[in-house]
């Protein structure tokens, strides 16, 4: 009954590979987000989707491509992984107007 | 866009003492200010929030104050306990539309027993 779930929890991969992270929420929220948390713990917004439509893309390299098949899912695909992509990626969701913001448990991506 | 500054970046207090974390924001249109606590290896979790029509809000040992004129808000934790040790984030956003939360850079609080 997890509200916002992400898979996988850990991901170790080599430079140049392509990988995906999945996110699902069962809260009935309209808006979903991806945040990147670097080694200094800074939480930076990457993307925001509302009802499957991209709302915000915060100057993220186009190697990162989010996909929202429906409003309960927001997946993140990353092409040609680089060492600097290593971080914890958090999915989050909220009701319309940004209320009830809830984070997923995070995916720790390590690029070697 | 919104920019949130948070201070201090680290804070150590003795158990039982109070801890104060301060944030400033840049966009005067922002009207929603939550605080999140992130324990090691866990997700950020909402602990308290305040909207711009209120100057102060309290929930047991934690309280948040907001000064709209100066565009700053603060988190106060009284009678700190070791389990309060975590990273705390402030955030700000315009509470309408679909703008995302913009976070401060976090404060690592250590409560020493």
mmCIF file of C-alpha atoms in Angstrom, chain A residues 2 4 9 31 33 35 37 40-43 45 48 50 55-56 90 96-105 108, chain B residues 32 36 38 40-46 51 87 89 93-106 108:
data_model
loop_
_atom_site.group_PDB
_atom_site.id
_atom_site.type_symbol
_atom_site.label_atom_id
_atom_site.label_comp_id
_atom_site.label_asym_id
_atom_site.label_seq_id
_atom_site.Cartn_x
_atom_site.Cartn_y
_atom_site.Cartn_z
ATOM 1 C CA UNK A 2 3.016 2.285 -0.534
ATOM 2 C CA UNK A 4 4.687 6.549 -4.094
ATOM 3 C CA UNK A 9 15.959 1.018 -5.187
ATOM 4 C CA UNK A 31 1.055 16.024 -10.678
ATOM 5 C CA UNK A 33 7.896 15.153 -10.326
ATOM 6 C CA UNK A 35 14.095 15.371 -8.260
ATOM 7 C CA UNK A 37 19.680 14.657 -4.889
ATOM 8 C CA UNK A 40 25.754 17.251 -0.989
ATOM 9 C CA UNK A 41 22.082 16.423 -0.393
ATOM 10 C CA UNK A 42 20.790 19.235 -2.634
ATOM 11 C CA UNK A 43 17.272 18.403 -3.916
ATOM 12 C CA UNK A 45 13.751 19.645 -9.538
ATOM 13 C CA UNK A 48 7.139 18.152 -13.508
ATOM 14 C CA UNK A 50 0.496 17.233 -14.752
ATOM 15 C CA UNK A 55 4.948 21.174 -17.322
ATOM 16 C CA UNK A 56 8.524 21.880 -16.344
ATOM 17 C CA UNK A 90 13.365 10.888 -6.043
ATOM 18 C CA UNK A 96 -3.692 19.808 -8.023
ATOM 19 C CA UNK A 97 -2.164 23.031 -6.824
ATOM 20 C CA UNK A 98 0.842 21.245 -5.321
ATOM 21 C CA UNK A 99 -0.738 20.147 -2.038
ATOM 22 C CA UNK A 100 0.001 16.853 -0.297
ATOM 23 C CA UNK A 101 3.490 16.584 -1.732
ATOM 24 C CA UNK A 102 4.744 13.009 -1.170
ATOM 25 C CA UNK A 103 8.136 11.525 -2.062
ATOM 26 C CA UNK A 104 9.001 8.034 -3.194
ATOM 27 C CA UNK A 105 11.741 6.088 -1.416
ATOM 28 C CA UNK A 108 20.388 5.369 -5.763
ATOM 29 C CA UNK B 32 3.439 27.965 0.776
ATOM 30 C CA UNK B 36 10.920 18.287 5.342
ATOM 31 C CA UNK B 38 15.229 13.376 5.809
ATOM 32 C CA UNK B 40 19.807 8.775 6.605
ATOM 33 C CA UNK B 41 18.898 6.650 3.587
ATOM 34 C CA UNK B 42 15.235 7.622 3.754
ATOM 35 C CA UNK B 43 12.880 9.831 1.765
ATOM 36 C CA UNK B 44 12.162 13.446 2.739
ATOM 37 C CA UNK B 45 9.018 13.612 4.859
ATOM 38 C CA UNK B 46 6.850 16.610 5.585
ATOM 39 C CA UNK B 51 0.916 29.350 4.366
ATOM 40 C CA UNK B 87 18.817 16.670 7.397
ATOM 41 C CA UNK B 89 14.969 21.085 4.173
ATOM 42 C CA UNK B 93 6.318 27.580 -3.889
ATOM 43 C CA UNK B 94 3.316 29.399 -5.211
ATOM 44 C CA UNK B 95 0.402 27.367 -3.865
ATOM 45 C CA UNK B 96 -1.584 27.258 -7.098
ATOM 46 C CA UNK B 97 -0.953 26.002 -10.585
ATOM 47 C CA UNK B 98 1.656 23.302 -10.952
ATOM 48 C CA UNK B 99 4.878 24.954 -9.866
ATOM 49 C CA UNK B 100 7.132 22.489 -8.041
ATOM 50 C CA UNK B 101 8.607 22.964 -4.599
ATOM 51 C CA UNK B 102 11.984 24.684 -4.630
ATOM 52 C CA UNK B 103 14.181 23.439 -1.803
ATOM 53 C CA UNK B 104 16.910 25.002 0.266
ATOM 54 C CA UNK B 105 20.213 23.138 0.405
ATOM 55 C CA UNK B 106 19.460 21.460 3.698
ATOM 56 C CA UNK B 108 22.316 18.617 8.910
#
